Coordinates of C-alpha atoms in Angstrom, one line a residue:
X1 CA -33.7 10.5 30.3
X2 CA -33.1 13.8 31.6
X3 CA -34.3 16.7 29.7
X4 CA -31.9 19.4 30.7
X5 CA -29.5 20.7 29.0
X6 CA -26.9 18.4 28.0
X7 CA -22.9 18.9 28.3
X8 CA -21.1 19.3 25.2
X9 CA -18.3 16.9 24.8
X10 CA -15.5 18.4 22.8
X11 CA -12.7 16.5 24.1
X12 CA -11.2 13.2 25.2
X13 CA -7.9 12.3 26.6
X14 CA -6.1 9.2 24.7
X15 CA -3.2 8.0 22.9
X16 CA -2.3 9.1 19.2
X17 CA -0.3 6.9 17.6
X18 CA 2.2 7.3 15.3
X19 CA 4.6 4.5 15.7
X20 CA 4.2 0.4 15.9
X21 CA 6.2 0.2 19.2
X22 CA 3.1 2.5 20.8
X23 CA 0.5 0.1 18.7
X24 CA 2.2 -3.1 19.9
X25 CA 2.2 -2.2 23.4
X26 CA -1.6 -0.9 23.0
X27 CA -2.9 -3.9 21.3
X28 CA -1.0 -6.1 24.2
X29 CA -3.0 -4.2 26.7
X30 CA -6.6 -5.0 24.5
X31 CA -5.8 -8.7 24.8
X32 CA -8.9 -10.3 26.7
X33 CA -10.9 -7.7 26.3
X34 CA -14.6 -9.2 25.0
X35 CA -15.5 -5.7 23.3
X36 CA -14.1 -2.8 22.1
X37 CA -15.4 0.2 20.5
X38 CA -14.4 1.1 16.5
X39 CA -14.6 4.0 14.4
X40 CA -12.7 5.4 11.9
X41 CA -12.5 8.6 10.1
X42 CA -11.8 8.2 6.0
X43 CA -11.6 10.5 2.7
X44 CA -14.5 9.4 0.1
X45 CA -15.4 12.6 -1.9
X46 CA -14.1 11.2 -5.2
X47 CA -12.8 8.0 -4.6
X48 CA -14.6 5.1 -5.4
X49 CA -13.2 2.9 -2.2
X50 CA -12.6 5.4 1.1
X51 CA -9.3 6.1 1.4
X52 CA -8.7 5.6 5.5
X53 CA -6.7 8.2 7.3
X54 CA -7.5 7.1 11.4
X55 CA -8.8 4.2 13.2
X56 CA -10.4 5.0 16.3
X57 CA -10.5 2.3 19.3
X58 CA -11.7 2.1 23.2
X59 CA -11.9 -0.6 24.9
X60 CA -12.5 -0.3 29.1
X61 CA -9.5 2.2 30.3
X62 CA -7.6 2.3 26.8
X63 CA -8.4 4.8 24.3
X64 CA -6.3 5.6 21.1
X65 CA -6.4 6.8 16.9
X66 CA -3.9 4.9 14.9
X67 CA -2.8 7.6 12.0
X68 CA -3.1 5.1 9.1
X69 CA -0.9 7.2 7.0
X70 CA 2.0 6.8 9.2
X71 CA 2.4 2.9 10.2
X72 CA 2.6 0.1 7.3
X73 CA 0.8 -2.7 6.8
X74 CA 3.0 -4.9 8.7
X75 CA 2.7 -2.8 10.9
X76 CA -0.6 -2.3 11.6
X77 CA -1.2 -6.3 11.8
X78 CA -1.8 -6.5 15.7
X79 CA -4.6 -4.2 15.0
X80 CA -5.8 -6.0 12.6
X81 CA -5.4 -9.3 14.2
X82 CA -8.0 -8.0 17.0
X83 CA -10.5 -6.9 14.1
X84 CA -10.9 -9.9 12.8
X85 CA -10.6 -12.3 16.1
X86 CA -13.8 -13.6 16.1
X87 CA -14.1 -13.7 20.0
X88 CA -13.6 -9.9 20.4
X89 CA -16.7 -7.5 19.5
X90 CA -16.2 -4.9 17.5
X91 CA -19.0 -2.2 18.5
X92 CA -19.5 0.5 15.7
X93 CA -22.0 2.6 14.6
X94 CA -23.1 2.7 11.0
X95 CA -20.0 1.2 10.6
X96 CA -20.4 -0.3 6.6
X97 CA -18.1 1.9 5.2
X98 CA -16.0 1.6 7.6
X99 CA -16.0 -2.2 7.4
X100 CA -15.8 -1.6 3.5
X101 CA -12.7 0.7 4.2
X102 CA -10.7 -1.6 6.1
X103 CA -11.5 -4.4 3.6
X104 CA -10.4 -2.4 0.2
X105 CA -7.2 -0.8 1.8
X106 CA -6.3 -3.9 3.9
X107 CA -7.7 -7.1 3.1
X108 CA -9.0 -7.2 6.8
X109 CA -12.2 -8.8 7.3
X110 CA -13.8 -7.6 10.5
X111 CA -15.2 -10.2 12.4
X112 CA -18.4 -10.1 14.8
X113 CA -19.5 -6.6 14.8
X114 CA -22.3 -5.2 16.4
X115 CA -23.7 -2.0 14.6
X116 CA -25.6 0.0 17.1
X117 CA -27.7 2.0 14.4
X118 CA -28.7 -1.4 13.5
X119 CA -29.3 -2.5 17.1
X120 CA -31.3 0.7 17.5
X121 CA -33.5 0.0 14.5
X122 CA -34.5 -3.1 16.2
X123 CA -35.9 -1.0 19.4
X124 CA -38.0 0.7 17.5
X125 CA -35.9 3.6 16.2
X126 CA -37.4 5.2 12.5
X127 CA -34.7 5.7 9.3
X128 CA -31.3 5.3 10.6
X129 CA -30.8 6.9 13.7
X130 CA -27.8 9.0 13.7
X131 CA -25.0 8.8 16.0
X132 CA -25.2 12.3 17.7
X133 CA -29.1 11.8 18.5
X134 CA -27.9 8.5 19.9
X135 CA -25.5 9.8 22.7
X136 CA -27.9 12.4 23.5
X137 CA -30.2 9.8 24.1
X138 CA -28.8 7.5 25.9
X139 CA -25.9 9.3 27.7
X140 CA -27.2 13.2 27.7
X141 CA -24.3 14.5 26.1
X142 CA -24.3 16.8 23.2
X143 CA -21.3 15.4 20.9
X144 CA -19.4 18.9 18.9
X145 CA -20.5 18.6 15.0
X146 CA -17.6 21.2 14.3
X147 CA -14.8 19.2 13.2
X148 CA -17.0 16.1 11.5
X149 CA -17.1 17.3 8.2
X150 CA -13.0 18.6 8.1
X151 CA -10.2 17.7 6.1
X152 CA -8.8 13.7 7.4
X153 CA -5.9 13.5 5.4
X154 CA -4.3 16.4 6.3
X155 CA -1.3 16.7 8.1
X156 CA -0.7 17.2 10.7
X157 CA -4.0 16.6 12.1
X158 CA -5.4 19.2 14.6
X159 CA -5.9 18.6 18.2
X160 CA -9.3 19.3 18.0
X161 CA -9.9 16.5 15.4
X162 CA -8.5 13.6 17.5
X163 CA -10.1 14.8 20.4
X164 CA -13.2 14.4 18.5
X165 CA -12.0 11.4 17.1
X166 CA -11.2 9.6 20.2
X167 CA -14.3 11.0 21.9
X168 CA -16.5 9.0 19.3
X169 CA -15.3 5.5 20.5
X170 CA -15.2 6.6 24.1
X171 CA -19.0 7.3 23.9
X172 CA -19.9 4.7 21.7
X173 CA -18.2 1.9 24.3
X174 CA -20.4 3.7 27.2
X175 CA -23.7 3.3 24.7
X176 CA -22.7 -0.1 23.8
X177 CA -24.3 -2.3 27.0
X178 CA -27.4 0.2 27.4
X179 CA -27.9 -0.6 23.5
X180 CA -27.1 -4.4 24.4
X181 CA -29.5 -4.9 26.8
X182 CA -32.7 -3.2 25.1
X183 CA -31.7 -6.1 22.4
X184 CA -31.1 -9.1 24.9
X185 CA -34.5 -8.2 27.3
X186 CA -36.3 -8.1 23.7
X187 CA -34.7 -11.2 22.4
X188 CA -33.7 -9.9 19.3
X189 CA -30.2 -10.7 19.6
X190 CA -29.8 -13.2 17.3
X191 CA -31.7 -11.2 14.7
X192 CA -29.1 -8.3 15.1
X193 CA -26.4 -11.1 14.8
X194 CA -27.7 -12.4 11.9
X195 CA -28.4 -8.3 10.5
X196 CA -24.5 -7.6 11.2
X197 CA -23.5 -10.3 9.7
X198 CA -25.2 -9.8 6.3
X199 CA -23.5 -5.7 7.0
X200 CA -20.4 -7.6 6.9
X201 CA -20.9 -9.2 4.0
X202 CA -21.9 -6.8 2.1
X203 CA -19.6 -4.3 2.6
X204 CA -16.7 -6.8 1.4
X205 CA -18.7 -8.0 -2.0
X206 CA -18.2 -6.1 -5.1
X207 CA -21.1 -3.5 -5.9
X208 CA -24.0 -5.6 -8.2
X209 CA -24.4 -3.8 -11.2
X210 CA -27.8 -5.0 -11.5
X211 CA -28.8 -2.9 -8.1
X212 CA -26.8 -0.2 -9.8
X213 CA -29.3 -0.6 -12.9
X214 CA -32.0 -0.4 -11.1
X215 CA -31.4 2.5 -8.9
X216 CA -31.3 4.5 -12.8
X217 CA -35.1 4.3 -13.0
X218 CA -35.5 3.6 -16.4
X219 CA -39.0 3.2 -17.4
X220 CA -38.3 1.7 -21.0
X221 CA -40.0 -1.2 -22.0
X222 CA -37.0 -2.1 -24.6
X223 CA -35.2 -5.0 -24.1
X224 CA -32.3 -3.4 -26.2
X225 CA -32.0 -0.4 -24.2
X226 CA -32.4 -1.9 -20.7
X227 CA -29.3 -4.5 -22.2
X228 CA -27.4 -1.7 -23.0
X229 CA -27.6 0.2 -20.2
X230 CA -26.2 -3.0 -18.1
X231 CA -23.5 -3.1 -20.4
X232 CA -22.9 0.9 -20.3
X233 CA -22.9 0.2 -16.1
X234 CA -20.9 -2.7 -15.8
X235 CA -18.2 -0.9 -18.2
X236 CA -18.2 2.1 -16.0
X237 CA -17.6 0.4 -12.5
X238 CA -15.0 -1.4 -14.6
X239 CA -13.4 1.9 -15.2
X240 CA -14.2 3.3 -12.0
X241 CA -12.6 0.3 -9.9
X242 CA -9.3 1.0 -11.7
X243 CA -9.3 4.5 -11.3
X244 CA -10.8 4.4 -7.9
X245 CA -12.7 7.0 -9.0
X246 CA -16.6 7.5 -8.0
X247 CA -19.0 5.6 -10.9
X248 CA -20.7 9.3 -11.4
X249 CA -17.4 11.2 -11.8
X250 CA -16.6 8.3 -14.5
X251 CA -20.1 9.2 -16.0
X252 CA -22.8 10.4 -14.4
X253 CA -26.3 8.5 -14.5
X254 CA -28.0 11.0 -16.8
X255 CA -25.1 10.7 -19.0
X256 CA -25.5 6.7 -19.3
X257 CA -29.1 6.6 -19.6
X258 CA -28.6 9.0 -23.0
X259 CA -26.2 6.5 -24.1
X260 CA -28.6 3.7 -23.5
X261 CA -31.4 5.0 -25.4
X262 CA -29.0 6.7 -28.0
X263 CA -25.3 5.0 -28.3
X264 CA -24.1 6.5 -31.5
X265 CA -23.7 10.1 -29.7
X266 CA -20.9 8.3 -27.2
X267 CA -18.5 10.7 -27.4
X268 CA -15.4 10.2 -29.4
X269 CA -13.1 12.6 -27.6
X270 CA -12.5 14.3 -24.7
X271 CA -14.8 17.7 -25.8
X272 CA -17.6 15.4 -26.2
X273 CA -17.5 14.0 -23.0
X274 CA -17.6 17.1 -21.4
X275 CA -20.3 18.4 -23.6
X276 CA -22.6 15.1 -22.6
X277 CA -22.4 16.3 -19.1
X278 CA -19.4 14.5 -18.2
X279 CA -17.4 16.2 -14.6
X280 CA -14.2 16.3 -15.8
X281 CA -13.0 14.8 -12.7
X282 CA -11.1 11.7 -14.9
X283 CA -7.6 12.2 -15.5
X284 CA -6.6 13.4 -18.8
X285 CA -4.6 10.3 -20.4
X286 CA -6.9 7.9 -18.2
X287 CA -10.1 9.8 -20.0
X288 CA -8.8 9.9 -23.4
X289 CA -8.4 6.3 -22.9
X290 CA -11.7 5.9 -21.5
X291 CA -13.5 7.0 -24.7
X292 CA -11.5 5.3 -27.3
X293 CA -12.6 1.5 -25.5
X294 CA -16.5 2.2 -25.4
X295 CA -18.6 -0.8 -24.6
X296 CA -20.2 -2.2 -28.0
X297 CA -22.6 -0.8 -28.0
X298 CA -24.5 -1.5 -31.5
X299 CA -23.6 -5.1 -31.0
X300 CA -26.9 -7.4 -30.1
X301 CA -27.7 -8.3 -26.3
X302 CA -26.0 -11.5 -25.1
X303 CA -28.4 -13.6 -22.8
X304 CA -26.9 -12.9 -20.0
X305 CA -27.7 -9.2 -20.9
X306 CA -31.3 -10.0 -22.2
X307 CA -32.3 -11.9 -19.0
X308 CA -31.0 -8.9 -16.8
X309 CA -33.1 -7.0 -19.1
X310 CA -36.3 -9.0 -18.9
X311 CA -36.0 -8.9 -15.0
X312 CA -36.0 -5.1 -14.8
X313 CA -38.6 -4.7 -16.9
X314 CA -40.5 -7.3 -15.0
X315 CA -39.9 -4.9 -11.8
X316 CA -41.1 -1.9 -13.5
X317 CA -44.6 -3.9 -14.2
X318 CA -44.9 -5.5 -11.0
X319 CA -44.9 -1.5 -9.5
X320 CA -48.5 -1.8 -10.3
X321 CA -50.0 -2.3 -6.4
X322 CA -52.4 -5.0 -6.0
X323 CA -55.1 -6.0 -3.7
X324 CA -52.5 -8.5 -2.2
X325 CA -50.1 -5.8 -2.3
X326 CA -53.0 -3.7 0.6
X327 CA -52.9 -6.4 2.7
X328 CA -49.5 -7.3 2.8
X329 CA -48.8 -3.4 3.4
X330 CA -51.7 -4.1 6.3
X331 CA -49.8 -6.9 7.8
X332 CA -46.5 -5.3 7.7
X333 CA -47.4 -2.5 9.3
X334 CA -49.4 -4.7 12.1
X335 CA -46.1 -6.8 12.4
X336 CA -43.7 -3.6 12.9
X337 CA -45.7 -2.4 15.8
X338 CA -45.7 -5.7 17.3
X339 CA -42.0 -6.2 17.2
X340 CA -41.5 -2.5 17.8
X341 CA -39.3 -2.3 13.9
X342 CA -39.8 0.4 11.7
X343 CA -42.0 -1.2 8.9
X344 CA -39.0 -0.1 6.3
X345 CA -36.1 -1.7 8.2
X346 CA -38.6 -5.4 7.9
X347 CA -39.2 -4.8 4.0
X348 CA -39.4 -1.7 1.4
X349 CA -42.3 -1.2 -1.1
X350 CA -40.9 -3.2 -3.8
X351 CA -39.9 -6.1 -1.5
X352 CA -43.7 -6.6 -0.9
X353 CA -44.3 -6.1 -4.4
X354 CA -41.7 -8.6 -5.5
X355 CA -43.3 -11.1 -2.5
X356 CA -46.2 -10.7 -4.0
X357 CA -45.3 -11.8 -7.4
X358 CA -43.2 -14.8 -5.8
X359 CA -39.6 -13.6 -6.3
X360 CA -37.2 -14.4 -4.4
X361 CA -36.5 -11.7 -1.7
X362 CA -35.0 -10.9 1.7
X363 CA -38.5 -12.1 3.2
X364 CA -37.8 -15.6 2.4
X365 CA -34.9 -16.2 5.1
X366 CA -33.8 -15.2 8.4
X367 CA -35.4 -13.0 11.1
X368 CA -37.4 -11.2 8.8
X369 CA -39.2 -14.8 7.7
X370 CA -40.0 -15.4 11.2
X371 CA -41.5 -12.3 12.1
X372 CA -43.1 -11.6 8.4
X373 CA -42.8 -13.7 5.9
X374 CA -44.1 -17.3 6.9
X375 CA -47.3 -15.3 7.8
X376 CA -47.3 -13.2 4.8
X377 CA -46.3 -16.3 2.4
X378 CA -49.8 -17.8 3.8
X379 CA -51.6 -14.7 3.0
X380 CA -50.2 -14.8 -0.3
X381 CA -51.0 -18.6 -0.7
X382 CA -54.8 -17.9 0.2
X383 CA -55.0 -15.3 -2.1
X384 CA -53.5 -16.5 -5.3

């Protein structure tokens, strides 16, 4: 790759679109076409789903932005019928939320994607390579930062901000077969098929409140408390789904974990809330209805609750790093560099620490149980 000064790209000629006739036509045109490239630009700073303002697409000699705030549903279904045609690919990058956003304002289920963050994880990239670093890298062109960050549901949109919008899919189609064939001459395509996939999935499944529970870091050894918490976090994503309002704007995770370990001070009116740290971001009526239907809190733990309980708790112990737990950190670390895959991206500290233990985890299936875990299962084996 050249090291000179790269061009900055600030601009890109295609088609904004404001009317189905224009989408139609457009969408006629992407018929046959094995790949296009997707992006779209969305509103998520309270909301709990994104609220989707464009939709970016270029495929070879087409590029365009569908405003999404301008064309209905109905509409919008030839789009939508290439997203989820299974024998187009959808190139995006970091594209969850955008698969999410698509999902939870349209029902569309976007079929055979191909995430080039992901793709570049597989090469050998650390974290989660961003896009800018990616065009630089593989195309020498410094992509403008100045409009990523402004207001999307304005209107009407800015010049500027489609041609940044449209210049996002135009580069990412370019990157797409460089990307491609790094994955295909290291045979890891299947592996990124099988990563995407599980992208997909995830982004249309409903948020586990039991990841949500453990994310809070609570340390407590109390059944009781850990119970209540669940039920303090499923209540709030309750509330926060019908609001679509962010789960910390509903109540924020300090706020919950107080309420856990002390549930009589869950406040009884809106002054409380506030006082308990709450954001004051929930509507008035919806807020004074949100206190006055707390969670029972006093009531005993159901099983269900109990067994979630037990099963963070059992997490929090198994923290403790063993001598299995050195050499499984050993081999993963000799595995990454032979696969050239960051040792995170293959499994995190407390996958190894639940391997170790014999819990189920993402080490048990797929590509990462071929190139990790059926040799770290016999490691385990001889040393238990």
């Amino acid at each position: 790759m050249d090291d000179g000064l790269a061009q900055t790209a600030n601009s890109s000629s295609g088609i904004y679109v404001t009317d189905a006739g224009t989408l139609r036509d457009l969408c006629a045109k992407l018929a046959g076409h094995k790949c296009i490239a997707v992006d779209t630009e969305f509103s998520r700073t309270r909301s709990y789903y994104p609220i989707m303002s464009l939709i970016q697409v270029a495929a070879t000699g087409i590029a365009f932005a569908v405003d999404l705030l301008k064309l209905s549903r109905q509409e919008l279904q030839p789009l939508f019928d290439i997203l989820q045609n299974p024998k187009c690919c959808k190139v995006f990058h970091s594209g969850r939320q955008d698969i999410e956003g698509l999902y939870s304002a349209f029902s569309v289920v976007v079929a055979n994607a191909f995430d080039t963050q992901v793709a570049m994880q597989f090469s050998g990239a650390h974290g989660q390579p961003g896009y800018e670093a990616m065009v630089r890298h593989y195309l020498n062109i410094q992509v403008a930062k100045d409009m990523q960050f402004s207001d999307w549901m304005q209107r009407p949109l800015r010049q500027e901000q489609l041609d940044y919008a449209i210049a996002d899919v135009v580069h990412l189609l370019d990157v797409y077969p460089m990307v491609l064939s790094e994955i295909v001459q290291a045979g890891k395509l299947a592996w990124l098929q099988q990563e995407c996939d599980g992208m997909i999935n995830a982004a249309i499944s409903p948020a586990s409140c039991y990841d949500i529970l453990r994310k809070l870091g609570l340390a407590s050894i109390d059944e009781q408390l850990i119970a209540r918490a669940y039920r303090l976090v499923q209540w709030r994503e309750q509330y926060a789904v019908s609001l679509n309002l962010n789960r910390i704007f509903v109540m924020p995770d300090a706020m919950l974990g107080l309420l856990a370990r002390k549930p009589a001070l869950f406040p009884k009116n809106n002054t409380q809330y506030n006082k308990l740290g709450g954001r004051n971001k929930v509507p008035g009526e919806s807020l004074r209805q949100l206190v006055q239907t707390p969670p029972e809190l006093l009531l005993e733990a159901t099983t269900e609750e109990l067994t979630i309980a037990r099963d963070v708790i059992a997490d929090n112990r198994r923290m403790v790093k063993t001598p299995l737990f050195t050499m499984l950190k050993e081999l993963l670390g000799t595995t990454a560099a032979e696969h050239k895959i960051s040792e995170p991206f293959i499994a995190s500290q407390l996958d190894l620490l639940r391997f170790a233990s014999k819990q189920r985890t993402k080490l048990d299936h797929g590509w990462r149980h071929e190139v990790f875990g059926r040799q770290a299962s016999s490691l385990r084996d001889a040393s238990l």
